Coordinates of N, CA and C in Angstrom, one line a residue:
M41 N 12.2 -24.2 -31.2 CA 11.5 -23.7 -32.4 C 11.2 -24.8 -33.4
S42 N 10.0 -24.8 -33.9 CA 9.6 -25.7 -35.0 C 10.4 -25.4 -36.2
Q43 N 10.7 -26.5 -37.0 CA 11.4 -26.3 -38.3 C 10.6 -25.5 -39.2
D44 N 9.3 -25.5 -39.1 CA 8.4 -24.8 -40.0 C 8.1 -23.4 -39.6
E45 N 8.5 -23.0 -38.4 CA 8.2 -21.6 -38.0 C 9.0 -20.6 -38.8
V46 N 8.3 -19.6 -39.4 CA 9.0 -18.6 -40.2 C 9.3 -17.4 -39.4
I47 N 10.5 -17.0 -39.4 CA 11.0 -15.8 -38.8 C 11.3 -14.8 -39.9
L48 N 10.5 -13.7 -39.9 CA 10.6 -12.6 -40.9 C 11.2 -11.4 -40.2
R49 N 12.3 -10.9 -40.7 CA 13.0 -9.8 -40.1 C 13.8 -9.0 -41.2
R50 N 14.3 -7.8 -40.7 CA 15.2 -7.0 -41.6 C 16.5 -7.7 -41.8
F51 N 17.1 -7.5 -43.0 CA 18.4 -8.0 -43.3 C 19.4 -7.5 -42.3
E52 N 20.4 -8.4 -41.9 CA 21.5 -8.0 -41.1 C 22.8 -8.4 -41.8
T53 N 23.9 -7.8 -41.5 CA 25.1 -8.0 -42.2 C 25.5 -9.5 -42.3
G54 N 25.2 -10.3 -41.3 CA 25.5 -11.7 -41.2 C 24.7 -12.5 -42.2
D55 N 23.7 -11.9 -42.8 CA 22.9 -12.6 -43.8 C 23.5 -12.6 -45.2
A56 N 24.5 -11.8 -45.4 CA 25.0 -11.5 -46.8 C 25.3 -12.7 -47.6
D57 N 26.1 -13.7 -47.1 CA 26.4 -14.9 -47.9 C 25.1 -15.7 -48.2
D58 N 24.2 -15.8 -47.3 CA 23.0 -16.6 -47.5 C 22.1 -15.9 -48.5
V59 N 22.1 -14.6 -48.5 CA 21.3 -13.8 -49.5 C 21.8 -14.0 -50.9
W60 N 23.2 -14.0 -51.0 CA 23.8 -14.2 -52.3 C 23.5 -15.6 -52.8
H61 N 23.6 -16.6 -52.0 CA 23.4 -18.0 -52.4 C 21.9 -18.2 -52.7
L62 N 21.0 -17.6 -52.0 CA 19.5 -17.8 -52.3 C 19.2 -17.1 -53.6
H63 N 19.8 -16.0 -53.9 CA 19.6 -15.3 -55.2 C 20.0 -16.2 -56.3
R64 N 21.2 -16.8 -56.2 CA 21.7 -17.6 -57.3 C 20.9 -18.9 -57.5
S65 N 20.6 -19.6 -56.4 CA 19.9 -20.9 -56.5 C 18.5 -20.7 -56.9
A66 N 17.8 -19.7 -56.4 CA 16.4 -19.4 -56.8 C 16.3 -19.0 -58.3
S67 N 17.3 -18.2 -58.7 CA 17.3 -17.7 -60.1 C 17.6 -18.9 -61.0
E68 N 18.5 -19.7 -60.7 CA 18.8 -20.9 -61.5 C 17.6 -21.8 -61.6
A69 N 16.9 -22.0 -60.5 CA 15.8 -22.9 -60.5 C 14.6 -22.5 -61.4
V70 N 14.5 -21.2 -61.7 CA 13.5 -20.7 -62.6 C 14.0 -20.5 -64.0
G71 N 15.3 -20.7 -64.2 CA 15.9 -20.5 -65.6 C 16.3 -19.1 -65.9
V72 N 16.5 -18.3 -64.8 CA 17.0 -16.9 -65.0 C 18.4 -16.9 -64.4
Y73 N 19.4 -17.3 -65.1 CA 20.7 -17.5 -64.5 C 21.7 -17.2 -65.6
G74 N 22.7 -16.4 -65.3 CA 23.7 -16.1 -66.2 C 25.0 -15.9 -65.5
P75 N 26.0 -15.4 -66.2 CA 27.3 -15.1 -65.5 C 27.1 -14.0 -64.5
Q76 N 27.9 -14.0 -63.5 CA 27.8 -12.9 -62.5 C 28.1 -11.6 -63.2
G77 N 27.5 -10.5 -62.8 CA 27.7 -9.2 -63.4 C 27.4 -8.1 -62.5
V78 N 27.6 -6.9 -63.0 CA 27.3 -5.6 -62.3 C 25.8 -5.5 -61.9
W79 N 24.9 -6.2 -62.6 CA 23.5 -6.1 -62.3 C 23.2 -6.8 -60.9
E80 N 24.2 -7.5 -60.4 CA 24.0 -8.2 -59.1 C 24.8 -7.5 -58.0
D81 N 25.4 -6.4 -58.3 CA 26.3 -5.7 -57.3 C 25.4 -5.2 -56.0
D82 N 24.2 -5.0 -56.2 CA 23.3 -4.6 -55.1 C 23.3 -5.6 -54.0
L83 N 23.4 -6.9 -54.4 CA 23.4 -8.0 -53.4 C 24.7 -8.1 -52.7
R84 N 25.7 -7.5 -53.1 CA 27.0 -7.5 -52.4 C 27.0 -6.3 -51.4
N85 N 26.0 -5.5 -51.4 CA 26.0 -4.3 -50.5 C 24.6 -4.0 -50.1
V86 N 23.8 -4.9 -49.6 CA 22.4 -4.8 -49.3 C 22.2 -3.7 -48.3
G87 N 23.0 -3.6 -47.3 CA 22.7 -2.5 -46.3 C 22.8 -1.1 -46.8
E88 N 23.7 -0.8 -47.7 CA 23.8 0.5 -48.3 C 22.8 0.7 -49.4
V89 N 22.7 -0.2 -50.3 CA 21.8 -0.1 -51.5 C 20.3 0.0 -51.1
Y90 N 19.9 -0.8 -50.2 CA 18.5 -0.9 -49.8 C 18.1 -0.1 -48.5
I91 N 18.8 -0.4 -47.5 CA 18.4 0.1 -46.2 C 18.9 1.6 -46.0
A92 N 20.2 1.8 -46.1 CA 20.7 3.2 -45.9 C 20.1 4.2 -46.9
S93 N 19.7 3.7 -48.1 CA 19.1 4.6 -49.1 C 17.7 5.0 -48.8
G94 N 17.1 4.5 -47.8 CA 15.7 4.8 -47.4 C 14.7 3.7 -47.8
G95 N 15.2 2.6 -48.2 CA 14.3 1.5 -48.5 C 14.4 0.5 -47.4
D96 N 14.3 -0.8 -47.8 CA 14.4 -1.9 -46.8 C 14.7 -3.2 -47.5
F97 N 15.0 -4.2 -46.7 CA 15.3 -5.5 -47.2 C 14.9 -6.5 -46.1
V98 N 14.1 -7.5 -46.5 CA 13.6 -8.4 -45.4 C 14.1 -9.9 -45.8
V99 N 14.3 -10.7 -44.8 CA 14.6 -12.1 -45.0 C 13.6 -12.9 -44.2
A100 N 13.4 -14.1 -44.6 CA 12.5 -15.1 -43.9 C 13.4 -16.3 -43.7
H101 N 13.5 -16.7 -42.4 CA 14.2 -17.9 -42.1 C 13.2 -19.0 -41.6
I102 N 13.5 -20.2 -42.0 CA 12.8 -21.4 -41.4 C 13.9 -22.2 -40.8
G103 N 14.0 -22.3 -39.5 CA 15.1 -22.9 -38.8 C 16.3 -22.1 -39.1
S104 N 17.4 -22.7 -39.5 CA 18.6 -21.9 -39.8 C 18.7 -21.6 -41.3
L105 N 17.8 -22.0 -42.1 CA 17.8 -21.8 -43.5 C 17.2 -20.5 -43.9
L106 N 17.8 -19.7 -44.8 CA 17.2 -18.5 -45.4 C 16.3 -19.0 -46.5
A107 N 15.0 -18.8 -46.3 CA 13.9 -19.4 -47.1 C 13.4 -18.4 -48.2
A108 N 13.4 -17.1 -47.8 CA 12.9 -16.1 -48.8 C 13.5 -14.8 -48.5
M109 N 13.4 -13.9 -49.4 CA 13.9 -12.5 -49.2 C 13.3 -11.6 -50.3
G110 N 13.4 -10.3 -50.0 CA 13.0 -9.3 -51.0 C 13.4 -7.9 -50.5
G111 N 13.6 -7.0 -51.4 CA 14.0 -5.6 -51.0 C 13.2 -4.5 -51.7
L112 N 13.2 -3.4 -51.0 CA 12.7 -2.1 -51.6 C 13.8 -1.1 -51.8
K113 N 13.9 -0.6 -53.0 CA 14.9 0.3 -53.3 C 14.2 1.6 -53.8
P114 N 14.5 2.8 -53.1 CA 13.8 4.0 -53.5 C 14.2 4.4 -54.9
V115 N 13.1 4.8 -55.7 CA 13.3 5.4 -57.0 C 13.3 6.9 -56.9
D116 N 12.3 7.4 -56.1 CA 12.1 8.8 -55.8 C 11.3 8.9 -54.5
D117 N 10.8 10.1 -54.1 CA 10.1 10.2 -52.9 C 8.8 9.4 -52.8
D118 N 8.2 9.1 -54.0 CA 6.9 8.5 -54.0 C 7.0 7.0 -54.4
V119 N 8.0 6.6 -55.1 CA 8.1 5.2 -55.7 C 9.3 4.4 -55.2
A120 N 9.0 3.2 -54.7 CA 10.0 2.2 -54.4 C 9.9 1.1 -55.4
E121 N 11.1 0.6 -55.7 CA 11.2 -0.5 -56.7 C 11.3 -1.8 -55.8
L122 N 10.5 -2.8 -56.1 CA 10.6 -4.1 -55.5 C 11.7 -4.9 -56.2
K123 N 12.7 -5.4 -55.4 CA 13.8 -6.1 -56.1 C 14.1 -7.3 -55.3
R124 N 14.7 -8.3 -56.0 CA 15.3 -9.5 -55.4 C 14.3 -10.3 -54.6
M125 N 13.1 -10.4 -55.0 CA 12.1 -11.3 -54.4 C 12.6 -12.7 -54.8
R126 N 12.9 -13.5 -53.8 CA 13.4 -14.9 -54.0 C 12.8 -15.8 -53.0
V127 N 12.4 -17.0 -53.4 CA 12.0 -18.0 -52.4 C 12.8 -19.3 -52.7
H128 N 13.5 -19.8 -51.7 CA 14.3 -21.0 -51.9 C 13.4 -22.1 -52.6
P129 N 14.0 -22.8 -53.6 CA 13.2 -23.8 -54.3 C 12.5 -24.8 -53.4
A130 N 13.1 -25.2 -52.3 CA 12.6 -26.2 -51.4 C 11.4 -25.7 -50.6
F131 N 11.2 -24.3 -50.6 CA 10.1 -23.7 -49.8 C 9.1 -23.0 -50.6
Q132 N 9.1 -23.2 -52.0 CA 8.1 -22.6 -52.8 C 6.8 -23.2 -52.7
R133 N 5.7 -22.4 -53.0 CA 4.3 -22.8 -53.0 C 3.8 -23.1 -51.6
R134 N 4.4 -22.3 -50.6 CA 4.0 -22.3 -49.2 C 3.5 -20.9 -48.8
G135 N 3.4 -20.0 -49.7 CA 2.9 -18.7 -49.3 C 4.0 -17.7 -48.9
L136 N 5.3 -18.1 -48.9 CA 6.4 -17.2 -48.5 C 6.5 -16.0 -49.4
G137 N 6.4 -16.2 -50.7 CA 6.5 -15.1 -51.6 C 5.4 -14.0 -51.2
R138 N 4.2 -14.4 -51.0 CA 3.1 -13.5 -50.6 C 3.4 -12.8 -49.3
R139 N 4.0 -13.6 -48.3 CA 4.3 -13.0 -47.0 C 5.4 -11.9 -47.2
I140 N 6.4 -12.2 -47.9 CA 7.5 -11.2 -48.1 C 6.9 -10.0 -48.8
L141 N 6.1 -10.2 -49.9 CA 5.5 -9.1 -50.6 C 4.6 -8.2 -49.7
S142 N 3.8 -8.9 -48.9 CA 2.9 -8.1 -48.0 C 3.7 -7.3 -46.9
E143 N 4.8 -7.9 -46.4 CA 5.7 -7.2 -45.5 C 6.3 -6.0 -46.1
L144 N 6.8 -6.2 -47.3 CA 7.5 -5.1 -48.0 C 6.5 -4.0 -48.4
E145 N 5.3 -4.4 -48.7 CA 4.3 -3.3 -49.0 C 4.0 -2.5 -47.7
S146 N 3.8 -3.2 -46.6 CA 3.6 -2.5 -45.3 C 4.8 -1.6 -45.0
R147 N 6.0 -2.1 -45.2 CA 7.1 -1.2 -44.9 C 7.2 0.0 -45.9
A148 N 6.8 -0.2 -47.1 CA 6.8 0.9 -48.1 C 5.9 2.0 -47.7
V149 N 4.7 1.6 -47.2 CA 3.7 2.5 -46.7 C 4.3 3.3 -45.5
S150 N 4.9 2.6 -44.5 CA 5.5 3.2 -43.4 C 6.6 4.2 -43.7
L151 N 7.3 3.8 -44.8 CA 8.4 4.7 -45.3 C 7.9 5.9 -46.1
G152 N 6.6 5.9 -46.4 CA 6.0 7.1 -47.1 C 5.9 6.9 -48.6
F153 N 6.2 5.8 -49.1 CA 6.1 5.6 -50.6 C 4.6 5.4 -51.0
K154 N 4.2 5.9 -52.2 CA 2.9 5.8 -52.7 C 2.7 4.7 -53.7
W155 N 3.8 4.3 -54.3 CA 3.8 3.3 -55.4 C 4.9 2.3 -55.2
I156 N 4.7 1.1 -55.7 CA 5.7 0.1 -55.8 C 5.8 -0.3 -57.3
A157 N 7.0 -0.2 -57.9 CA 7.2 -0.7 -59.3 C 8.1 -1.9 -59.2
L158 N 7.9 -2.8 -60.2 CA 8.8 -4.0 -60.2 C 8.8 -4.5 -61.7
D159 N 9.7 -5.4 -61.9 CA 9.7 -6.2 -63.1 C 10.0 -7.6 -62.8
T160 N 9.5 -8.5 -63.7 CA 9.8 -9.9 -63.6 C 9.9 -10.5 -65.0
T161 N 10.6 -11.5 -65.2 CA 10.8 -12.1 -66.5 C 9.5 -12.8 -66.9
T162 N 9.3 -12.9 -68.2 CA 8.1 -13.5 -68.7 C 8.0 -15.0 -68.4
I163 N 9.2 -15.6 -68.1 CA 9.2 -17.1 -67.8 C 8.9 -17.3 -66.3
Q164 N 8.8 -16.3 -65.5 CA 8.5 -16.5 -64.1 C 7.0 -16.4 -63.9
V165 N 6.3 -17.4 -64.3 CA 4.8 -17.3 -64.3 C 4.3 -17.3 -62.8
G166 N 5.0 -18.0 -61.9 CA 4.5 -18.0 -60.5 C 4.6 -16.6 -59.9
A167 N 5.7 -15.9 -60.2 CA 5.9 -14.5 -59.7 C 4.8 -13.6 -60.3
Q168 N 4.5 -13.7 -61.6 CA 3.5 -12.9 -62.2 C 2.2 -13.1 -61.5
R169 N 1.8 -14.4 -61.2 CA 0.6 -14.7 -60.5 C 0.5 -14.0 -59.2
I170 N 1.6 -14.1 -58.4 CA 1.6 -13.4 -57.1 C 1.4 -11.9 -57.2
Y171 N 2.1 -11.3 -58.1 CA 2.0 -9.8 -58.3 C 0.6 -9.5 -58.8
E172 N 0.1 -10.2 -59.7 CA -1.3 -9.8 -60.3 C -2.4 -10.1 -59.3
T173 N -2.3 -11.1 -58.5 CA -3.4 -11.4 -57.5 C -3.2 -10.4 -56.3
A174 N -2.0 -9.8 -56.2 CA -1.8 -8.7 -55.1 C -2.2 -7.3 -55.6
G175 N -2.7 -7.2 -56.9 CA -3.1 -5.9 -57.3 C -2.2 -5.2 -58.2
Y176 N -1.1 -5.8 -58.6 CA -0.1 -5.1 -59.5 C -0.6 -5.1 -60.9
I177 N -0.5 -4.0 -61.6 CA -1.0 -3.8 -63.0 C 0.2 -3.9 -63.9
R178 N 0.1 -4.7 -65.0 CA 1.1 -4.7 -66.1 C 1.1 -3.3 -66.7
R179 N 2.3 -2.7 -66.8 CA 2.4 -1.4 -67.4 C 3.1 -1.5 -68.8
A180 N 4.0 -2.4 -69.0 CA 4.8 -2.5 -70.2 C 5.5 -3.8 -70.3
E181 N 6.1 -4.2 -71.4 CA 7.0 -5.3 -71.6 C 8.2 -4.7 -72.2
G182 N 9.4 -5.4 -72.0 CA 10.6 -5.0 -72.6 C 11.7 -6.0 -72.3
M183 N 12.9 -5.6 -72.5 CA 14.1 -6.4 -72.3 C 15.0 -5.9 -71.2
L184 N 15.5 -6.7 -70.4 CA 16.5 -6.3 -69.3 C 17.5 -7.5 -69.3
H185 N 18.8 -7.1 -69.4 CA 19.9 -8.1 -69.3 C 19.6 -9.4 -70.1
G186 N 19.1 -9.2 -71.3 CA 18.9 -10.3 -72.2 C 17.6 -11.1 -72.0
Y187 N 16.8 -10.7 -71.0 CA 15.5 -11.4 -70.7 C 14.3 -10.5 -71.1
S188 N 13.3 -11.2 -71.6 CA 12.0 -10.5 -71.8 C 11.3 -10.3 -70.5
V189 N 10.9 -9.1 -70.1 CA 10.4 -8.8 -68.8 C 9.0 -8.1 -68.9
I190 N 8.3 -8.2 -67.8 CA 7.0 -7.4 -67.7 C 7.2 -6.4 -66.5
F191 N 6.8 -5.2 -66.8 CA 6.9 -4.1 -65.8 C 5.6 -3.9 -65.1
Y192 N 5.6 -3.9 -63.8 CA 4.3 -3.8 -63.0 C 4.4 -2.5 -62.1
K193 N 3.2 -2.1 -61.7 CA 3.2 -0.9 -60.7 C 1.9 -1.1 -59.9
K194 N 2.0 -0.7 -58.7 CA 0.8 -0.7 -57.8 C 0.8 0.5 -56.9
R195 N -0.4 1.1 -56.8 CA -0.6 2.2 -55.9 C -0.9 1.6 -54.5
L196 N -0.1 2.1 -53.5 CA -0.3 1.6 -52.2 C -1.4 2.3 -51.4
A197 N -2.1 1.6 -50.6 CA -3.1 2.2 -49.7 C -2.4 2.7 -48.5
R198 N -2.6 4.0 -48.3 CA -2.0 4.7 -47.1 C -3.0 4.4 -45.9
R199 N -2.4 4.4 -44.7 CA -3.2 4.1 -43.5 C -4.4 5.1 -43.4
D200 N -4.3 6.3 -43.9 CA -5.4 7.2 -43.8 C -6.4 7.0 -44.9
D201 N -6.1 6.1 -45.8 CA -7.1 5.8 -46.9 C -8.0 4.7 -46.4
C202 N -7.7 4.0 -45.4 CA -8.5 2.9 -44.9 C -9.7 3.3 -44.1

């Protein structure tokens, strides 16, 4: 397998430590980093919080390295929240964020969701660009965990809409 070949798949239990480390290193790299807290408990139990709840969580590997990840967490029958989109700093600006986002949108449609909601900090300009070019609309701004954030939402195209 080529070092640059990307393997995109659903989270497995053996990914747990790599997911945690990617979350912390990617967050620190963009300046969104604080003491560990309950707001990160979902990453200690990805299988239950995301997959067993009716959402999903995907990881992208390049070689043996976890390069990117993201999850869908059900809010209600129609809305999934996009959470924990992270790309390893060494693999940024290669389209991995867009690939994860596209995969999660496809999975959300398959799971029957009509909307995806998300938030990102105002300092994460790269993330804002990805979401806005993918059709996400800014709905509001506010504060979460001490950070200024932007709330986005997107209506998903169902297969029968195409």
